[in-house]
Short mmCIF file of C-alpha atoms (C1' of nucleotides) in Angstrom, two decimals:
data_model
loop_
_atom_site.label_atom_id
_atom_site.label_comp_id
_atom_site.label_asym_id
_atom_site.label_seq_id
_atom_site.Cartn_x
_atom_site.Cartn_y
_atom_site.Cartn_z
CA UNK A 715 -29.25 8.41 24.47
CA UNK A 716 -30.88 5.91 22.15
CA UNK A 717 -28.84 4.75 19.20
CA UNK A 718 -30.37 4.33 15.77
CA UNK A 719 -29.83 1.21 13.66
CA UNK A 720 -27.78 3.39 11.36
CA UNK A 721 -25.49 4.44 14.19
CA UNK A 722 -25.10 0.86 15.28
CA UNK A 723 -24.24 -0.06 11.73
CA UNK A 724 -21.50 2.58 11.59
CA UNK A 725 -20.03 1.42 14.86
CA UNK A 726 -20.04 -2.21 13.87
CA UNK A 727 -18.75 -1.38 10.42
CA UNK A 728 -15.78 0.44 11.88
CA UNK A 729 -14.98 -2.52 14.05
CA UNK A 730 -15.36 -5.06 11.28
CA UNK A 731 -13.28 -2.94 8.96
CA UNK A 732 -10.51 -2.83 11.52
CA UNK A 733 -10.27 -6.60 11.33
CA UNK A 734 -10.81 -6.82 7.59
CA UNK A 735 -8.28 -4.13 6.79
CA UNK A 736 -5.72 -5.81 8.93
CA UNK A 737 -6.25 -9.07 7.09
CA UNK A 738 -6.55 -7.78 3.55
CA UNK A 739 -4.10 -4.90 3.38
CA UNK A 740 -1.37 -7.04 4.72
CA UNK A 741 -1.98 -9.76 2.18
CA UNK A 742 -2.49 -7.39 -0.72
CA UNK A 743 0.73 -5.68 0.11
CA UNK A 744 2.71 -8.89 0.30
CA UNK A 745 1.10 -10.08 -2.91
CA UNK A 746 2.27 -6.94 -4.66
CA UNK A 747 5.80 -7.34 -3.36
CA UNK A 748 5.97 -10.97 -4.39
CA UNK A 749 4.82 -10.12 -7.90
CA UNK A 750 7.26 -7.26 -8.22
CA UNK A 751 4.46 -4.72 -8.45
CA UNK A 752 4.09 -1.48 -6.58
CA UNK A 753 0.98 -0.73 -4.59
CA UNK A 754 0.34 2.10 -6.99
CA UNK A 755 0.30 -0.28 -9.93
CA UNK A 756 -2.19 -2.50 -8.13
CA UNK A 757 -4.31 0.50 -7.32
CA UNK A 758 -4.28 1.54 -10.95
CA UNK A 759 -5.42 -1.91 -12.03
CA UNK A 760 -8.14 -1.88 -9.41
CA UNK A 761 -9.34 1.49 -10.59
CA UNK A 762 -9.47 0.27 -14.17
CA UNK A 763 -11.29 -2.90 -13.17
CA UNK A 764 -13.68 -0.97 -10.99
CA UNK A 765 -15.24 1.41 -13.46
CA UNK A 766 -15.26 -1.04 -16.26
CA UNK A 767 -14.90 1.43 -19.14
CA UNK A 768 -11.79 2.93 -20.60
CA UNK A 769 -10.04 5.62 -18.58
CA UNK A 770 -7.81 8.44 -19.70
CA UNK A 771 -4.24 8.72 -18.48
CA UNK A 772 -5.03 11.86 -16.54
CA UNK A 773 -8.07 10.40 -14.82
CA UNK A 774 -5.89 7.59 -13.57
CA UNK A 775 -3.26 10.00 -12.37
CA UNK A 776 -5.91 12.01 -10.62
CA UNK A 777 -7.42 8.91 -9.05
CA UNK A 778 -4.03 7.90 -7.72
CA UNK A 779 -3.01 11.38 -6.67
CA UNK A 780 0.06 11.49 -8.88
CA UNK A 781 1.05 13.66 -11.83
CA UNK A 782 0.14 12.77 -15.38
CA UNK A 783 3.78 12.17 -16.10
CA UNK A 784 3.96 9.61 -13.33
CA UNK A 785 0.74 8.00 -14.50
CA UNK A 786 2.08 7.76 -18.02
CA UNK A 787 5.26 6.08 -16.83
CA UNK A 788 3.34 3.77 -14.57
CA UNK A 789 1.09 2.73 -17.44
CA UNK A 790 4.16 2.05 -19.58
CA UNK A 791 5.12 -0.70 -17.21
CA UNK A 792 1.64 -2.13 -17.02
CA UNK A 793 1.43 -2.15 -20.81
CA UNK A 794 4.83 -3.81 -21.00
CA UNK A 795 3.56 -6.59 -18.75
CA UNK A 796 0.41 -6.93 -20.80
CA UNK A 797 -1.83 -5.97 -17.90
CA UNK A 798 -3.45 -3.00 -19.63
CA UNK A 799 -4.03 -1.83 -23.18
CA UNK A 800 -3.36 1.70 -24.35
CA UNK A 801 -5.14 2.79 -27.51
CA UNK A 802 -5.99 6.07 -29.13
CA UNK A 803 -9.31 7.66 -28.41
CA UNK A 804 -11.04 7.99 -31.80
CA UNK A 805 -13.10 10.96 -30.62
CA UNK A 806 -10.18 12.95 -29.31
CA UNK A 807 -6.85 11.93 -30.66
CA UNK A 808 -4.96 13.75 -27.94
CA UNK A 809 -6.37 11.35 -25.44
CA UNK A 810 -5.63 7.66 -24.84
CA UNK A 811 -7.99 4.95 -23.78
CA UNK A 812 -6.67 2.69 -21.07
CA UNK A 813 -8.37 -0.63 -20.47
CA UNK A 814 -7.43 -3.57 -18.32
CA UNK A 815 -6.67 -6.81 -20.17
CA UNK A 816 -7.79 -10.29 -19.26
CA UNK A 817 -4.31 -10.89 -17.90
CA UNK A 818 -4.72 -7.85 -15.70
CA UNK A 819 -8.05 -9.11 -14.43
CA UNK A 820 -6.50 -12.49 -13.79
CA UNK A 821 -3.86 -10.86 -11.67
CA UNK A 822 -6.47 -9.08 -9.59
CA UNK A 823 -8.38 -12.30 -9.22
CA UNK A 824 -5.22 -14.00 -8.08
CA UNK A 825 -4.64 -11.26 -5.55
CA UNK A 826 -8.13 -11.98 -4.27
CA UNK A 827 -7.14 -15.58 -3.95
CA UNK A 828 -4.43 -14.46 -1.55
CA UNK A 829 -7.29 -13.56 0.78
CA UNK A 830 -8.69 -17.02 0.52
CA UNK A 831 -7.10 -18.41 3.65
CA UNK A 832 -8.93 -16.31 6.18
CA UNK A 833 -12.14 -16.56 4.21
CA UNK A 834 -12.00 -20.31 4.41
CA UNK A 835 -11.37 -20.17 8.12
CA UNK A 836 -14.53 -18.15 8.39
CA UNK A 837 -16.37 -20.68 6.26
CA UNK A 838 -15.34 -23.48 8.58
CA UNK A 839 -16.37 -21.66 11.70
CA UNK A 840 -19.92 -20.73 10.83
CA UNK A 841 -22.97 -22.93 10.79
CA UNK A 842 -24.92 -23.20 7.54
CA UNK A 843 -27.57 -20.91 8.98
CA UNK A 844 -24.99 -18.32 9.96
CA UNK A 845 -23.40 -18.62 6.55
CA UNK A 846 -26.70 -17.84 4.92
CA UNK A 847 -27.27 -14.89 7.22
CA UNK A 848 -23.88 -13.34 6.55
CA UNK A 849 -24.10 -14.02 2.83
CA UNK A 850 -27.42 -12.26 2.58
CA UNK A 851 -26.20 -9.25 4.51
CA UNK A 852 -22.99 -8.96 2.51
CA UNK A 853 -24.88 -9.19 -0.76
CA UNK A 854 -27.07 -6.36 0.42
CA UNK A 855 -24.04 -4.35 1.47
CA UNK A 856 -22.34 -4.89 -1.86
CA UNK A 857 -25.43 -3.84 -3.72
CA UNK A 858 -25.70 -0.62 -1.76
CA UNK A 859 -22.04 0.22 -2.34
CA UNK A 860 -21.97 -0.77 -5.99
CA UNK A 861 -21.55 2.73 -7.37
CA UNK A 862 -19.68 4.46 -4.58
CA UNK A 863 -16.54 6.11 -5.84
CA UNK B 730 -24.36 -29.11 -8.70
CA UNK B 731 -25.84 -27.89 -5.45
CA UNK B 732 -23.93 -25.22 -3.59
CA UNK B 733 -23.60 -25.29 0.15
CA UNK B 734 -24.24 -22.18 2.29
CA UNK B 735 -20.51 -22.17 2.98
CA UNK B 736 -19.71 -22.05 -0.72
CA UNK B 737 -22.19 -19.26 -1.23
CA UNK B 738 -20.58 -17.40 1.62
CA UNK B 739 -17.15 -17.68 0.03
CA UNK B 740 -18.44 -16.45 -3.30
CA UNK B 741 -20.24 -13.50 -1.79
CA UNK B 742 -17.34 -12.75 0.49
CA UNK B 743 -15.00 -12.55 -2.47
CA UNK B 744 -17.31 -10.15 -4.21
CA UNK B 745 -17.86 -7.98 -1.17
CA UNK B 746 -14.17 -7.91 -0.43
CA UNK B 747 -13.51 -6.72 -3.96
CA UNK B 748 -15.61 -3.67 -3.27
CA UNK B 749 -14.39 -3.18 0.28
CA UNK B 750 -10.75 -3.51 -0.64
CA UNK B 751 -11.18 -1.03 -3.41
CA UNK B 752 -12.67 1.47 -1.01
CA UNK B 753 -10.42 0.92 1.97
CA UNK B 754 -7.03 0.29 0.41
CA UNK B 755 -7.42 3.34 -1.72
CA UNK B 756 -8.20 5.55 1.24
CA UNK B 757 -5.59 4.00 3.51
CA UNK B 758 -3.02 4.54 0.84
CA UNK B 759 -3.96 8.17 0.29
CA UNK B 760 -4.03 8.72 4.01
CA UNK B 761 -0.49 7.42 4.28
CA UNK B 762 0.69 9.63 1.45
CA UNK B 763 -0.94 12.71 2.89
CA UNK B 764 0.71 12.07 6.23
CA UNK B 765 4.10 11.48 4.68
CA UNK B 766 4.13 7.86 5.77
CA UNK B 767 4.92 4.77 3.76
CA UNK B 768 2.56 1.83 3.63
CA UNK B 769 5.23 -0.16 5.39
CA UNK B 770 5.22 2.24 8.30
CA UNK B 771 1.46 1.99 8.55
CA UNK B 772 1.68 -1.79 8.42
CA UNK B 773 4.24 -1.75 11.22
CA UNK B 774 1.94 0.37 13.36
CA UNK B 775 -0.97 -1.92 12.61
CA UNK B 776 1.08 -4.93 13.57
CA UNK B 777 2.07 -3.32 16.85
CA UNK B 778 -1.49 -2.28 17.59
CA UNK B 779 -2.80 -5.69 16.69
CA UNK B 780 -0.92 -7.91 19.08
CA UNK B 781 -1.01 -5.48 21.91
CA UNK B 782 2.25 -6.49 23.59
CA UNK B 783 5.75 -5.35 22.86
CA UNK B 784 7.44 -6.72 19.76
CA UNK B 785 11.09 -7.17 18.96
CA UNK B 786 12.71 -5.44 16.02
CA UNK B 787 13.24 -8.71 14.23
CA UNK B 788 9.67 -9.89 14.70
CA UNK B 789 8.50 -6.71 13.05
CA UNK B 790 10.94 -7.15 10.20
CA UNK B 791 9.75 -10.68 9.77
CA UNK B 792 6.12 -9.63 9.87
CA UNK B 793 6.76 -7.07 7.18
CA UNK B 794 8.98 -9.28 5.06
CA UNK B 795 11.98 -6.97 5.27
CA UNK B 796 15.44 -7.36 6.76
CA UNK B 797 16.16 -6.49 10.36
CA UNK B 798 18.31 -3.62 9.18
CA UNK B 799 15.38 -2.15 7.30
CA UNK B 800 13.08 -2.68 10.25
CA UNK B 801 15.53 -0.90 12.51
CA UNK B 802 15.71 2.09 10.19
CA UNK B 803 11.96 2.13 9.76
CA UNK B 804 11.47 2.15 13.51
CA UNK B 805 13.92 5.02 13.81
CA UNK B 806 11.54 7.17 11.86
CA UNK B 807 8.51 6.05 13.82
CA UNK B 808 10.31 6.76 17.08
CA UNK B 809 11.33 10.16 15.76
CA UNK B 810 7.68 10.95 15.11
CA UNK B 811 6.68 9.71 18.53
CA UNK B 812 4.50 6.96 17.11
CA UNK B 813 6.32 4.09 18.82
CA UNK B 814 8.54 3.64 21.84
CA UNK B 815 11.78 1.66 21.78
CA UNK B 816 13.05 0.43 25.13
CA UNK B 817 15.49 -2.19 26.29
CA UNK B 818 14.21 -5.64 27.10
CA UNK B 819 15.15 -6.21 30.76
CA UNK B 820 15.21 -9.98 30.28
CA UNK B 821 17.49 -9.93 27.27
CA UNK B 822 19.47 -6.77 26.86
CA UNK B 823 20.35 -7.54 23.27
CA UNK B 824 16.71 -7.16 22.38
CA UNK B 825 14.50 -4.07 22.23
CA UNK B 826 10.85 -3.79 23.12
CA UNK B 827 8.80 -1.87 20.61
CA UNK B 828 5.40 -0.57 21.64
CA UNK B 829 2.97 1.75 19.94
CA UNK B 830 2.31 5.07 21.70
CA UNK B 831 -1.02 6.78 22.20
CA UNK B 832 -0.07 9.10 19.38
CA UNK B 833 0.48 6.08 17.18
CA UNK B 834 -2.90 4.66 18.11
CA UNK B 835 -4.48 8.03 17.44
CA UNK B 836 -3.00 8.00 13.98
CA UNK B 837 -4.46 4.58 13.26
CA UNK B 838 -7.81 5.72 14.57
CA UNK B 839 -7.63 8.74 12.31
CA UNK B 840 -6.85 6.52 9.36
CA UNK B 841 -10.03 4.63 10.20
CA UNK B 842 -11.86 7.90 10.13
CA UNK B 843 -10.70 8.31 6.55
CA UNK B 844 -13.04 5.42 5.76
CA UNK B 845 -15.96 7.24 7.26
CA UNK B 846 -17.30 8.75 4.05
CA UNK B 847 -18.31 5.56 2.32
CA UNK B 848 -19.59 4.09 5.53
CA UNK B 849 -21.92 7.01 5.97
CA UNK B 850 -23.13 6.67 2.42
CA UNK B 851 -24.03 3.12 3.24
CA UNK B 852 -25.79 4.27 6.39
CA UNK B 853 -27.93 6.64 4.40
CA UNK B 854 -28.89 4.10 1.82
CA UNK B 855 -30.18 1.32 4.02
CA UNK B 856 -33.46 1.11 5.83
CA UNK B 857 -33.35 0.68 9.61
CA UNK B 858 -34.29 -2.96 9.18
CA UNK B 859 -31.51 -3.51 6.67
CA UNK B 860 -29.10 -1.70 8.96
CA UNK B 861 -29.97 -4.08 11.76
CA UNK B 862 -29.57 -7.08 9.50
CA UNK B 863 -26.14 -6.04 8.26
CA UNK B 864 -24.97 -5.01 11.70
CA UNK B 865 -25.88 -8.36 13.12
CA UNK B 866 -24.11 -10.25 10.36
CA UNK B 867 -20.98 -8.13 10.60
CA UNK B 868 -20.83 -8.55 14.36
CA UNK B 869 -21.02 -12.27 13.83
CA UNK B 870 -18.34 -12.13 11.19
CA UNK B 871 -16.04 -10.06 13.39
CA UNK B 872 -16.53 -12.46 16.26
CA UNK B 873 -15.59 -15.43 14.11
CA UNK B 874 -12.48 -13.72 12.81
CA UNK B 875 -11.36 -12.29 16.13
CA UNK B 876 -8.29 -14.44 16.51
CA UNK B 877 -7.30 -15.17 12.92
CA UNK B 878 -3.65 -14.66 12.06
"C1'" DG C 653 -6.39 30.22 -39.67
"C1'" DT C 654 -3.96 31.44 -35.54
"C1'" DG C 655 -3.23 31.40 -30.68
"C1'" DA C 656 -4.52 29.20 -26.42
"C1'" DA C 657 -5.73 25.29 -23.96
"C1'" DT C 658 -5.71 20.22 -23.35
"C1'" DA C 659 -3.69 15.36 -23.32
"C1'" DG C 660 0.11 12.86 -23.31
"C1'" DT C 661 5.04 11.69 -23.44
"C1'" DT C 662 10.03 12.18 -22.51
"C1'" DA C 663 14.08 13.28 -19.84
"C1'" DA C 664 16.70 14.63 -15.91
"C1'" DG C 665 16.92 14.71 -11.11
"C1'" DT C 666 15.48 13.72 -6.20
"C1'" DG C 667 14.21 11.10 -2.16
"C1'" DC C 668 13.34 7.11 0.17
"C1'" DG C 669 12.74 2.27 1.12
"C1'" DG C 670 15.31 -1.52 0.76
"C1'" DT C 671 19.66 -4.56 0.60
"C1'" DT C 672 24.29 -6.28 1.93
"C1'" DA C 673 28.21 -6.07 4.92
"C1'" DG C 674 30.38 -5.16 9.02
"C1'" DA C 675 30.56 -3.58 13.96
"C1'" DT C 676 28.69 -3.78 18.74
"C1'" DT C 677 26.74 -5.74 22.64
"C1'" DT C 678 24.81 -9.37 25.14
"C1'" DT C 679 23.66 -14.18 26.01
"C1'" DA C 680 24.51 -19.20 25.88
"C1'" DG C 681 27.36 -23.61 25.74
"C1'" DG C 682 31.05 -26.73 26.53
"C1'" DC D 266 36.37 -18.56 30.43
"C1'" DC D 267 36.23 -18.29 25.69
"C1'" DT D 268 34.02 -19.02 21.63
"C1'" DA D 269 29.71 -19.05 19.02
"C1'" DA D 270 25.31 -17.37 18.29
"C1'" DA D 271 21.72 -13.87 18.62
"C1'" DA D 272 19.66 -9.03 18.37
"C1'" DT D 273 20.40 -4.73 16.89
"C1'" DC D 274 22.58 -0.83 14.77
"C1'" DT D 275 25.44 1.75 11.27
"C1'" DA D 276 27.13 2.85 6.72
"C1'" DA D 277 27.38 2.63 1.86
"C1'" DC D 278 24.90 1.72 -1.98
"C1'" DC D 279 21.02 0.60 -5.30
"C1'" DG D 280 16.65 0.86 -7.62
"C1'" DC D 281 12.43 2.82 -8.28
"C1'" DA D 282 8.44 5.86 -7.82
"C1'" DC D 283 7.59 10.73 -8.35
"C1'" DT D 284 8.39 15.44 -9.55
"C1'" DT D 285 9.43 19.31 -12.55
"C1'" DA D 286 10.21 21.05 -17.00
"C1'" DA D 287 10.25 20.94 -21.73
"C1'" DC D 288 8.27 19.06 -25.98
"C1'" DT D 289 4.71 17.07 -29.36
"C1'" DA D 290 0.26 16.54 -31.01
"C1'" DT D 291 -4.48 17.61 -31.13
"C1'" DT D 292 -8.64 20.36 -30.30
"C1'" DC D 293 -11.15 24.59 -29.35
"C1'" DA D 294 -12.41 29.54 -29.64
"C1'" DC D 295 -12.44 33.85 -31.73
#
DNA sequence: GTGAATAGTTAAGTGCGGTTAGATTTTAGG
DNA sequence: CCTAAAATCTAACCGCACTTAACTATTCAC
C-alpha cells in the first residue's frame, strides 16, 4: 500500500514528538518544581500567553479542566506573585479580565530557556545547510499550527 | 549583525517549541488526569521506556528529583496497576530491577495518540510538497537528537 | 421590577504526592 | 567476622491542589 506524504508526515511527527516530549516535559516539569509553581499554574500562564487577549476566570478553569472555584484560587496565587492581572470587565461587571503580566511572560520565556541545552546540542550537530532546511520547515509548521486550540 | 543559520535555527526552534509545548503538555497533562495518574507517574514511565533497560529505585528517584522513599511509594502504585514490574536484582540483592510492562508501554502509546488531533489538523493543512519538506526536516532533527540526555 | 441565570469568590474538607526518620536486608572493607 | 555503607521499604506527618457548597454581585428575560 502506497503511503501519502501526509501519512508519512504523521508517522514522522509522532516519532519526533516522542523525542521532543521526553526532552521538554521533563525540563518544564523540573522548572516548575524549582520555581515553586504547580504544573497547573504554568499551564494557566501558557493559556493566557497563547491567546493573547484577556480571559475570564471560567474560561481558564474550563481550559484546565478544573472548577471555577479552583481556577479562582489558582489565579489568586498568580496575582499575588505578580504574574497575572485581574481587573473588572467593564462590559459585564460580573466577569473579570485576566491578563498575563510582563513578569509572567518573562517567566515563560525563562522556562523556554530551560530547553536551551538540547537545542544548542542540535545547533552544534547540524551543518549550516541542514540548519536552514530545518528552520524553514519548522517555520512552516509553526505557521500552520498558529491558531490551533 | 549577520545571523548564522545556526542562530536562525535556535530562534525558530524556540518559537516552534512554544507552540508544540503548548499543544503537547496540555494534552499530556489532561491525559494523565483522565487516567488518574500524576505527571510524576507518567514521567517515571517515560524514563523507564526511554532507557530500555531495568532501572533501580534510586535512579528513578534521582531522575525525577524526589527522594527514594517517594520513588518507592510511587512505584508501588505503578506495580499495582500492572504498568511496571519490580524484581530482585540477582547481582545485588539489595537492589530492585524496575522495568516497564507491555501495559505500561501501551499506556504511553495511548498518550501519544492523545496528540493525534492537532497532528491531523497539520496534515490537512499542508500540501503534499510541504508535507514532504517537513517530514524530511523532522526526520533529520530526530536523528540528530537521538541520543541526547 | 422581580425572579432566574451567570460570574466569581470564600470556606471547609478531602486526597495525594512528597518529606523525614527509622527499620530491614544485603554487600563491602579492614 | 564485625562494622560501615548501600538500597529499599514502612510509617507518620505535612502541604497543597481540588472539590463541594454556600454566598455575593451583576445581568437578563418576562
